[in-house]
Tab-separated table of C-alpha atoms in Angstrom:
chain	number	residue	atom	x	y	z
A	1	MET	CA	110.999	49.957	86.507
A	2	THR	CA	108.791	50.528	83.508
A	3	PRO	CA	105.637	52.656	83.603
A	4	ASP	CA	103.502	49.502	83.467
A	5	GLU	CA	105.346	48.148	86.512
A	6	PHE	CA	104.661	51.388	88.399
A	7	TYR	CA	101.009	51.245	87.369
A	8	ALA	CA	100.784	47.676	88.700
A	9	LEU	CA	101.983	48.619	92.190
A	10	PRO	CA	99.327	48.871	94.896
A	11	PRO	CA	98.755	52.511	95.907
A	12	ILE	CA	99.854	53.951	99.232
A	13	SER	CA	96.937	56.312	98.869
A	14	SER	CA	94.571	57.382	96.104
A	15	ASP	CA	91.988	60.098	95.624
A	16	TYR	CA	90.142	62.100	93.029
A	17	TRP	CA	92.404	64.847	91.707
A	18	TYR	CA	90.426	67.753	93.171
A	19	ASN	CA	91.013	66.665	96.754
A	20	GLN	CA	94.648	66.338	97.780
A	21	TYR	CA	96.225	65.900	94.341
A	22	THR	CA	95.016	68.948	92.430
A	23	GLY	CA	98.539	70.320	91.963
A	24	ILE	CA	99.837	67.021	90.582
A	25	ALA	CA	97.078	66.764	87.959
A	26	ILE	CA	97.294	70.428	86.952
A	27	GLU	CA	101.045	70.205	86.336
A	28	VAL	CA	100.904	66.937	84.400
A	29	LEU	CA	98.034	68.254	82.263
A	30	GLN	CA	99.737	71.652	81.798
A	31	LEU	CA	96.860	73.676	83.218
A	32	GLU	CA	98.898	76.134	85.304
A	33	GLY	CA	97.434	79.622	85.440
A	34	LEU	CA	93.881	78.538	84.645
A	35	ASP	CA	91.347	80.189	86.970
A	36	TYR	CA	89.055	77.805	88.772
A	37	ASP	CA	86.936	77.392	91.886
A	38	ARG	CA	88.198	74.386	93.859
A	39	ASN	CA	84.827	73.886	95.537
A	40	ALA	CA	83.095	73.860	92.155
A	41	LEU	CA	85.026	70.785	90.998
A	42	GLU	CA	82.931	68.517	93.187
A	43	ARG	CA	79.727	69.954	91.704
A	44	HIS	CA	80.627	68.955	88.166
A	45	ASP	CA	81.170	65.194	88.254
A	46	ALA	CA	84.908	65.584	88.710
A	47	ASP	CA	85.495	61.957	89.734
A	48	GLN	CA	86.797	60.626	86.411
A	49	LEU	CA	90.386	61.743	86.995
A	50	ALA	CA	92.243	60.027	89.853
A	51	VAL	CA	95.771	60.170	91.246
A	52	HIS	CA	97.548	57.337	93.113
A	53	GLN	CA	100.634	57.730	95.255
A	54	LYS	CA	102.596	54.566	94.583
A	55	LEU	CA	105.879	55.095	96.443
A	56	HIS	CA	107.286	57.541	98.987
A	57	HIS	CA	110.653	57.982	100.699
A	58	ASP	CA	110.981	60.390	103.644
A	59	VAL	CA	114.467	61.944	103.424
A	60	ASP	CA	114.605	64.103	106.560
A	61	GLY	CA	111.085	64.934	107.659
A	62	ASP	CA	110.912	67.972	105.414
A	63	ARG	CA	112.177	66.627	102.132
A	64	GLY	CA	110.924	63.493	100.435
A	65	VAL	CA	110.606	61.635	97.128
A	66	SER	CA	107.311	60.326	95.742
A	67	VAL	CA	105.988	58.558	92.660
A	68	TYR	CA	102.426	59.248	91.497
A	69	THR	CA	100.358	57.730	88.706
A	70	LEU	CA	97.343	59.320	86.986
A	71	TYR	CA	94.205	57.545	85.734
A	72	PHE	CA	91.431	58.785	83.493
A	73	ARG	CA	88.273	56.699	83.591
A	74	ASN	CA	90.291	53.984	85.326
A	75	GLN	CA	92.954	53.877	82.611
A	76	PRO	CA	96.538	54.942	83.422
A	77	PHE	CA	98.127	57.584	81.209
A	78	ALA	CA	100.920	59.387	83.129
A	79	LEU	CA	103.328	59.396	86.067
A	80	MET	CA	104.746	62.195	88.207
A	81	PHE	CA	108.038	62.066	90.119
A	82	THR	CA	108.503	64.673	92.865
A	83	GLY	CA	111.401	65.387	95.188
A	84	GLY	CA	112.573	67.874	97.813
A	85	ARG	CA	110.698	70.096	100.239
A	86	SER	CA	107.028	69.089	100.063
A	87	GLY	CA	107.878	67.675	96.644
A	88	ARG	CA	108.424	71.139	95.174
A	89	ASP	CA	112.148	71.151	94.430
A	90	SER	CA	112.098	68.588	91.624
A	91	ARG	CA	109.059	67.575	89.579
A	92	THR	CA	109.144	65.389	86.476
A	93	PRO	CA	105.969	64.388	84.614
A	94	VAL	CA	106.005	61.355	82.289
A	95	VAL	CA	103.117	60.822	79.831
A	96	THR	CA	102.614	57.327	78.493
A	97	ASN	CA	99.328	57.663	76.587
A	98	ALA	CA	98.960	60.891	74.588
A	99	THR	CA	95.341	60.215	73.609
A	100	LEU	CA	94.203	59.692	77.180
A	101	TRP	CA	96.311	62.673	78.310
A	102	SER	CA	94.522	64.901	75.793
A	103	GLU	CA	91.091	63.596	76.817
A	104	ALA	CA	91.918	64.038	80.507
A	105	ARG	CA	93.125	67.570	79.870
A	106	LYS	CA	89.934	68.555	78.021
A	107	TYR	CA	87.872	67.021	80.812
A	108	ALA	CA	89.781	68.794	83.580
A	109	MET	CA	89.706	72.113	81.737
A	110	ALA	CA	85.936	71.880	81.217
A	111	VAL	CA	85.332	71.071	84.873
A	112	MET	CA	87.703	73.776	86.128
A	113	THR	CA	86.111	76.507	84.035
A	114	ALA	CA	82.477	75.438	84.284
A	115	ASP	CA	81.651	78.085	86.915
A	116	VAL	CA	84.169	80.722	85.866
A	117	LYS	CA	82.561	83.989	84.788
A	118	PRO	CA	83.951	87.365	83.707
A	119	ALA	CA	84.893	89.575	86.633
A	120	GLU	CA	82.671	92.283	85.199
A	121	ILE	CA	80.302	92.455	82.257
A	122	SER	CA	80.185	95.900	80.707
A	123	PRO	CA	77.293	97.280	78.661
A	124	SER	CA	78.334	97.879	75.067
A	125	ASP	CA	77.501	101.569	75.354
A	126	LYS	CA	79.415	102.195	78.605
A	127	GLU	CA	82.126	104.880	78.465
A	128	LEU	CA	85.508	103.162	78.890
A	129	THR	CA	87.898	105.967	77.944
A	130	GLU	CA	87.934	108.014	81.148
A	131	HIS	CA	91.461	107.074	82.187
A	132	TYR	CA	93.856	104.204	81.745
A	133	TYR	CA	97.536	104.063	82.770
A	134	GLY	CA	98.087	107.799	82.391
A	135	SER	CA	96.353	107.959	78.998
A	136	ARG	CA	93.003	108.932	77.529
A	137	ILE	CA	91.198	108.480	74.243
A	138	ALA	CA	90.373	111.861	72.729
A	139	ARG	CA	88.735	113.127	69.547
A	140	PHE	CA	90.568	115.675	67.434
A	141	GLY	CA	87.741	116.372	65.019
A	142	GLU	CA	87.198	113.079	63.224
A	143	ASP	CA	90.580	111.784	64.349
A	144	VAL	CA	90.458	109.479	67.397
A	145	ARG	CA	93.743	109.165	69.294
A	146	LEU	CA	95.193	107.665	72.444
A	147	VAL	CA	97.009	110.539	74.140
A	148	ALA	CA	98.713	111.500	77.380
A	149	ASP	CA	96.324	112.218	80.221
A	150	HIS	CA	97.562	115.797	80.506
A	151	ASP	CA	96.738	116.530	76.837
A	152	VAL	CA	93.032	116.462	77.759
A	153	ASP	CA	90.853	118.772	79.862
A	154	PRO	CA	90.039	116.738	83.023
A	155	LEU	CA	86.584	118.328	83.215
A	156	SER	CA	85.286	118.382	79.633
A	157	LYS	CA	87.585	115.627	78.261
A	158	LYS	CA	88.319	117.864	75.274
A	159	PRO	CA	91.915	117.936	73.939
A	160	VAL	CA	94.018	120.923	74.971
A	161	TYR	CA	97.298	119.954	73.290
A	162	ASP	CA	97.893	118.367	69.880
A	163	ARG	CA	100.993	116.184	70.020
A	164	LYS	CA	100.591	115.220	66.371
A	165	LYS	CA	100.821	118.875	65.360
A	166	PHE	CA	103.921	119.258	67.537
A	167	ASP	CA	105.550	116.229	65.880
A	168	GLU	CA	104.817	117.571	62.409
A	169	THR	CA	106.245	121.001	63.255
A	170	PHE	CA	109.269	119.404	64.886
A	171	ASP	CA	110.048	117.477	61.712
A	172	ALA	CA	109.567	120.556	59.531
A	173	VAL	CA	111.509	123.052	61.684
A	174	ILE	CA	113.858	121.385	64.152
A	175	ARG	CA	115.385	118.586	62.099
A	176	PRO	CA	116.743	120.985	59.437
A	177	LEU	CA	118.065	123.271	62.196
A	178	GLY	CA	119.671	120.301	63.907
A	179	LYS	CA	121.689	119.657	60.771
A	180	ALA	CA	122.698	123.318	60.581
A	181	TYR	CA	123.424	124.033	64.260
A	182	GLY	CA	124.025	120.548	65.617
A	183	TYR	CA	121.661	118.710	67.935
A	184	GLU	CA	124.012	116.665	70.133
A	185	GLU	CA	123.738	119.097	73.062
A	186	GLY	CA	119.986	119.381	72.855
A	187	LEU	CA	118.719	122.934	73.346
A	188	ALA	CA	121.948	124.386	74.715
A	189	ASN	CA	122.210	126.457	71.535
A	190	PRO	CA	120.078	129.646	72.070
A	191	LYS	CA	118.909	129.584	68.448
A	192	MET	CA	117.700	125.996	68.781
A	193	LEU	CA	115.986	126.850	72.074
A	194	ALA	CA	114.166	129.837	70.580
A	195	GLU	CA	112.860	127.749	67.672
A	196	ALA	CA	111.997	124.830	69.955
A	197	ILE	CA	109.796	127.087	72.087
A	198	LYS	CA	107.859	128.014	68.947
A	199	VAL	CA	107.529	124.342	68.095
A	200	PHE	CA	106.279	123.534	71.606
A	201	ARG	CA	103.622	126.217	71.149
A	202	SER	CA	102.461	124.765	67.837
A	203	GLY	CA	100.516	122.027	69.608
A	204	VAL	CA	98.604	124.358	71.942
A	205	LEU	CA	94.851	124.376	71.293
A	206	GLY	CA	92.211	126.970	72.115
A	207	GLU	CA	92.643	130.719	72.691
A	208	LYS	CA	96.411	130.999	73.097
A	209	ILE	CA	98.774	133.464	74.760
A	210	GLU	CA	102.500	133.062	74.239
A	211	LEU	CA	104.588	133.038	77.405
A	212	ASP	CA	108.205	132.313	78.256
A	213	ILE	CA	108.501	131.846	82.014
A	214	ASP	CA	111.519	129.933	83.290
A	215	LEU	CA	110.442	127.731	86.223
A	216	GLY	CA	113.926	126.300	86.734
A	217	ASP	CA	115.316	122.817	86.139
A	218	GLY	CA	114.764	123.233	82.403
A	219	ASN	CA	110.999	123.710	82.708
A	220	ARG	CA	109.392	126.702	80.982
A	221	ILE	CA	105.821	127.857	80.592
A	222	VAL	CA	105.675	128.465	76.851
A	223	ALA	CA	101.998	129.325	76.544
A	224	ALA	CA	98.638	129.539	78.241
A	225	SER	CA	95.303	128.812	76.615
A	226	ALA	CA	91.591	128.724	77.342
A	227	VAL	CA	89.607	125.637	76.317
A	228	GLU	CA	86.015	124.802	77.279
A	229	GLY	CA	85.889	127.414	80.062
A	230	GLN	CA	89.232	126.499	81.682
A	231	THR	CA	92.757	127.931	81.504
A	232	PHE	CA	95.772	125.706	80.893
A	233	ALA	CA	99.474	126.375	81.340
A	234	HIS	CA	101.676	124.506	78.871
A	235	VAL	CA	105.028	123.601	80.413
A	236	ALA	CA	107.881	122.417	78.190
A	237	ASP	CA	110.743	120.315	79.504
A	238	THR	CA	113.813	121.570	77.625
A	239	ARG	CA	116.322	119.208	79.209
A	240	GLY	CA	118.010	116.330	77.452
A	241	LYS	CA	120.643	115.864	74.772
A	242	TYR	CA	120.101	115.073	71.118
A	243	TYR	CA	116.321	115.099	70.504
A	244	SER	CA	115.312	113.515	73.808
A	245	TRP	CA	113.728	116.836	74.872
A	246	ALA	CA	111.183	116.369	72.070
A	247	ARG	CA	110.056	113.049	73.518
A	248	GLN	CA	109.528	114.732	76.893
A	249	GLY	CA	107.451	117.393	75.150
A	250	VAL	CA	104.846	119.583	76.820
A	251	THR	CA	102.780	118.954	79.924
A	252	SER	CA	99.492	120.868	79.940
A	253	ARG	CA	98.086	121.739	83.361
A	254	MET	CA	94.637	123.038	84.204
A	255	ILE	CA	95.263	126.043	86.458
A	256	GLY	CA	91.877	127.725	86.786
A	257	PRO	CA	88.781	129.019	85.022
A	258	ALA	CA	88.954	130.750	81.633
A	259	SER	CA	89.085	134.155	83.320
A	260	MET	CA	92.662	133.416	84.399
A	261	LEU	CA	93.780	133.791	80.777
A	262	GLU	CA	93.431	137.543	81.169
A	263	CYS	CA	95.920	137.361	84.057
A	264	CYS	CA	98.298	135.409	81.824
A	265	ARG	CA	97.972	138.130	79.194
A	266	ASP	CA	98.955	140.775	81.747
A	267	ILE	CA	101.972	138.719	82.847
A	268	ALA	CA	103.047	138.284	79.214
A	269	ALA	CA	102.809	142.062	78.724
A	270	GLY	CA	104.803	142.746	81.887
A	271	LYS	CA	101.810	144.444	83.512
A	272	ARG	CA	100.462	144.238	87.042
A	273	ILE	CA	97.280	142.206	87.219
A	274	ASP	CA	94.303	144.468	87.875
A	275	VAL	CA	92.658	143.851	91.236
A	276	ASP	CA	89.354	144.254	89.393
A	277	SER	CA	90.200	141.658	86.708
A	278	ALA	CA	87.643	138.980	85.897
A	279	TYR	CA	89.604	136.174	87.563
A	280	VAL	CA	90.340	138.105	90.739
A	281	ARG	CA	86.679	139.035	91.070
A	282	GLU	CA	85.520	135.485	90.294
A	283	ALA	CA	87.893	133.831	92.769
A	284	SER	CA	87.243	136.415	95.483
A	285	GLU	CA	83.495	135.890	95.238
A	286	ALA	CA	83.774	132.090	95.093
A	287	PHE	CA	85.889	131.845	98.270
A	288	GLY	CA	84.967	135.047	100.075
A	289	ALA	CA	88.613	136.125	99.835
A	290	ASP	CA	90.190	139.576	99.763
A	291	PRO	CA	90.693	140.624	96.091
A	292	ALA	CA	94.134	142.114	96.734
A	293	THR	CA	95.233	138.840	98.315
A	294	VAL	CA	93.958	136.851	95.336
A	295	ARG	CA	95.735	139.246	92.952
A	296	ASP	CA	99.059	138.858	94.798
A	297	GLU	CA	98.783	135.082	94.861
A	298	VAL	CA	97.870	134.680	91.204
A	299	GLU	CA	100.784	136.899	90.166
A	300	ASP	CA	103.216	134.791	92.184
A	301	PHE	CA	101.615	131.584	90.949
A	302	LEU	CA	101.907	132.504	87.274
A	303	ARG	CA	105.491	133.718	87.613
A	304	ASN	CA	106.847	130.971	89.866
A	305	GLY	CA	104.430	128.041	89.844
A	306	GLY	CA	104.196	125.943	92.987
A	307	THR	CA	101.148	125.511	95.214
A	308	SER	CA	97.801	125.594	93.390
A	309	MET	CA	95.647	128.707	93.540
A	310	ILE	CA	92.890	127.073	95.559
A	311	GLU	CA	95.342	126.104	98.299
A	312	ARG	CA	97.050	129.515	98.139
A	313	ILE	CA	93.708	131.209	98.745
A	314	ILE	CA	92.842	128.804	101.576
A	315	LEU	CA	96.191	129.481	103.279
A	316	ARG	CA	95.515	133.231	103.249
A	317	MET	CA	92.084	132.877	104.862
A	318	PRO	CA	90.852	131.942	108.368
A	319	ARG	CA	90.845	128.220	109.041
A	320	ASP	CA	87.727	126.393	107.852
A	321	GLU	CA	85.872	125.337	110.996
A	322	ARG	CA	84.776	122.071	109.378
A	323	VAL	CA	88.371	120.823	109.300
A	324	PRO	CA	89.156	119.209	112.685
A	325	ALA	CA	91.631	121.205	114.786
A	326	THR	CA	93.664	118.029	115.338
A	327	LEU	CA	94.737	118.128	111.664
A	328	THR	CA	97.720	120.441	111.915
A	329	LEU	CA	99.684	118.997	109.000
A	330	ASP	CA	98.656	120.361	105.564
A	331	PRO	CA	95.087	121.189	106.668
A	332	GLU	CA	94.523	123.061	103.389
A	333	ALA	CA	94.440	119.748	101.484
A	334	PHE	CA	91.519	118.574	103.624
A	335	THR	CA	89.896	121.992	103.386
A	336	VAL	CA	89.720	121.554	99.614
A	337	GLY	CA	87.770	118.345	100.179
A	338	PHE	CA	85.225	120.023	102.455
A	339	LEU	CA	84.822	122.952	100.059
A	340	LEU	CA	84.195	120.735	97.019
A	341	VAL	CA	81.766	118.424	98.797
A	342	ASP	CA	79.774	121.540	99.689
A	343	ASN	CA	80.221	123.184	96.259
A	344	PRO	CA	81.489	120.909	93.430
A	345	ASP	CA	81.651	123.911	91.052
A	346	LEU	CA	84.826	125.038	92.873
A	347	ARG	CA	86.659	122.202	91.128
A	348	ARG	CA	87.341	124.611	88.235
A	349	PHE	CA	89.795	126.440	90.528
A	350	CYS	CA	91.705	123.234	91.336
A	351	ALA	CA	94.975	122.196	89.727
A	352	ASP	CA	94.272	119.568	87.053
A	353	GLY	CA	90.716	119.232	88.335
A	354	TYR	CA	91.819	117.424	91.506
A	355	PRO	CA	89.933	116.390	93.513
A	356	ASP	CA	86.867	115.163	91.670
A	357	PRO	CA	83.645	114.705	93.715
A	358	GLU	CA	84.504	111.157	94.766
A	359	GLN	CA	88.035	112.132	95.771
A	360	ALA	CA	86.719	115.151	97.680
A	361	GLN	CA	84.420	112.926	99.727
A	362	LYS	CA	87.339	110.603	100.474
A	363	LEU	CA	89.346	113.580	101.764
A	364	VAL	CA	86.485	114.530	104.087
A	365	ASP	CA	86.093	110.950	105.308
A	366	LYS	CA	89.852	110.657	105.850
A	367	ALA	CA	89.936	113.901	107.829
A	368	LEU	CA	87.188	112.702	110.144
A	369	GLU	CA	88.810	109.277	110.499
A	370	ILE	CA	92.197	110.752	111.458
A	371	ASP	CA	90.532	113.119	113.930
A	372	SER	CA	88.701	110.212	115.568
A	373	LYS	CA	91.892	108.139	115.872
A	374	ILE	CA	93.852	111.058	117.352
A	375	LYS	CA	91.162	111.751	119.936
A	376	SER	CA	90.972	108.061	120.909
A	377	GLY	CA	94.745	107.843	121.266
A	378	GLU	CA	95.060	105.260	118.486
A	379	ILE	CA	97.497	107.545	116.668
A	380	LYS	CA	99.527	110.572	117.677
A	381	ALA	CA	98.668	114.041	116.484
A	382	PRO	CA	101.012	115.316	113.760
A	383	THR	CA	103.668	117.814	114.740
A	384	PRO	CA	102.371	121.334	114.078
A	385	GLN	CA	104.054	123.143	111.219
A	386	PRO	CA	106.164	126.200	112.132
């Protein structure tokens, strides 16, 4: 049969496209993926585009074959053949009038999008660079760059590591050495490793102290620095063959207030941290902790990494009475939340500035929610840690 013969057949059923035939019209008019409000179609004079079902064959109750025709302002312009389960397995549109098809498409698009609005309208002066997919926008003087999240102080948003400087030093120092010593095995050559550590340090910003602390698994603290009142440890990943270690680069971690840099200086010099040092005094006063305990923990933390200082201090102190007794699994994480809700300034002792005020409140709310569910029997209490 020709299209005109199909058009001439009496319809089995017919309706405006936005009722039961929306999918047919959208596919024929190539409008897939266009956002629209189905209920809004009726509010915008959407009765100029109609779909007729001309023929149907029921194959087995689930699968069937149908023939549809489309009309714009009572003039036919296309057909649609469907087959299979609910007509989804095979679908073939046939356009017979390109001019009407184009007019119908413009009409349908206008009606579909008439009530569509942006999900959010942002003021032109709103700050949009806080965080996106592990990256931030940072200013290096007059130079604006998109950088790794960990290259920026989470509190002040100031840069703490200059990857561009690292790349420049890498090109100037490492590439010539790679030709002389070979670079296929990465930093397995001690001479290459020694020079690479210097190159890693070249990107460190702020007041810098050189360190070389092996944390295992190829990770080394190569430096510490103080920027905008906070101390950062700069950890280089030395693993990888060829120059892949350079792509991995340095991860900068906020580890405490600026006073911790003095502790880093003592570690670099091979000295015992003074129990009367600025950081030990500051942390002891902030948490009401024993200074000798703080000194022992910060020494272990700087030499071996691991659990953040704020959680180390919490674990060495009596349990915070605000944390429900039912929370026997990692209660220190919830304790941090309670402490920061009460005193947001303690965030400067947290690793990488986590949690921020909003996250701290969520920790408190979660603690209370879990406690309520345990007491009601909705969930079981966690197994106490040994």
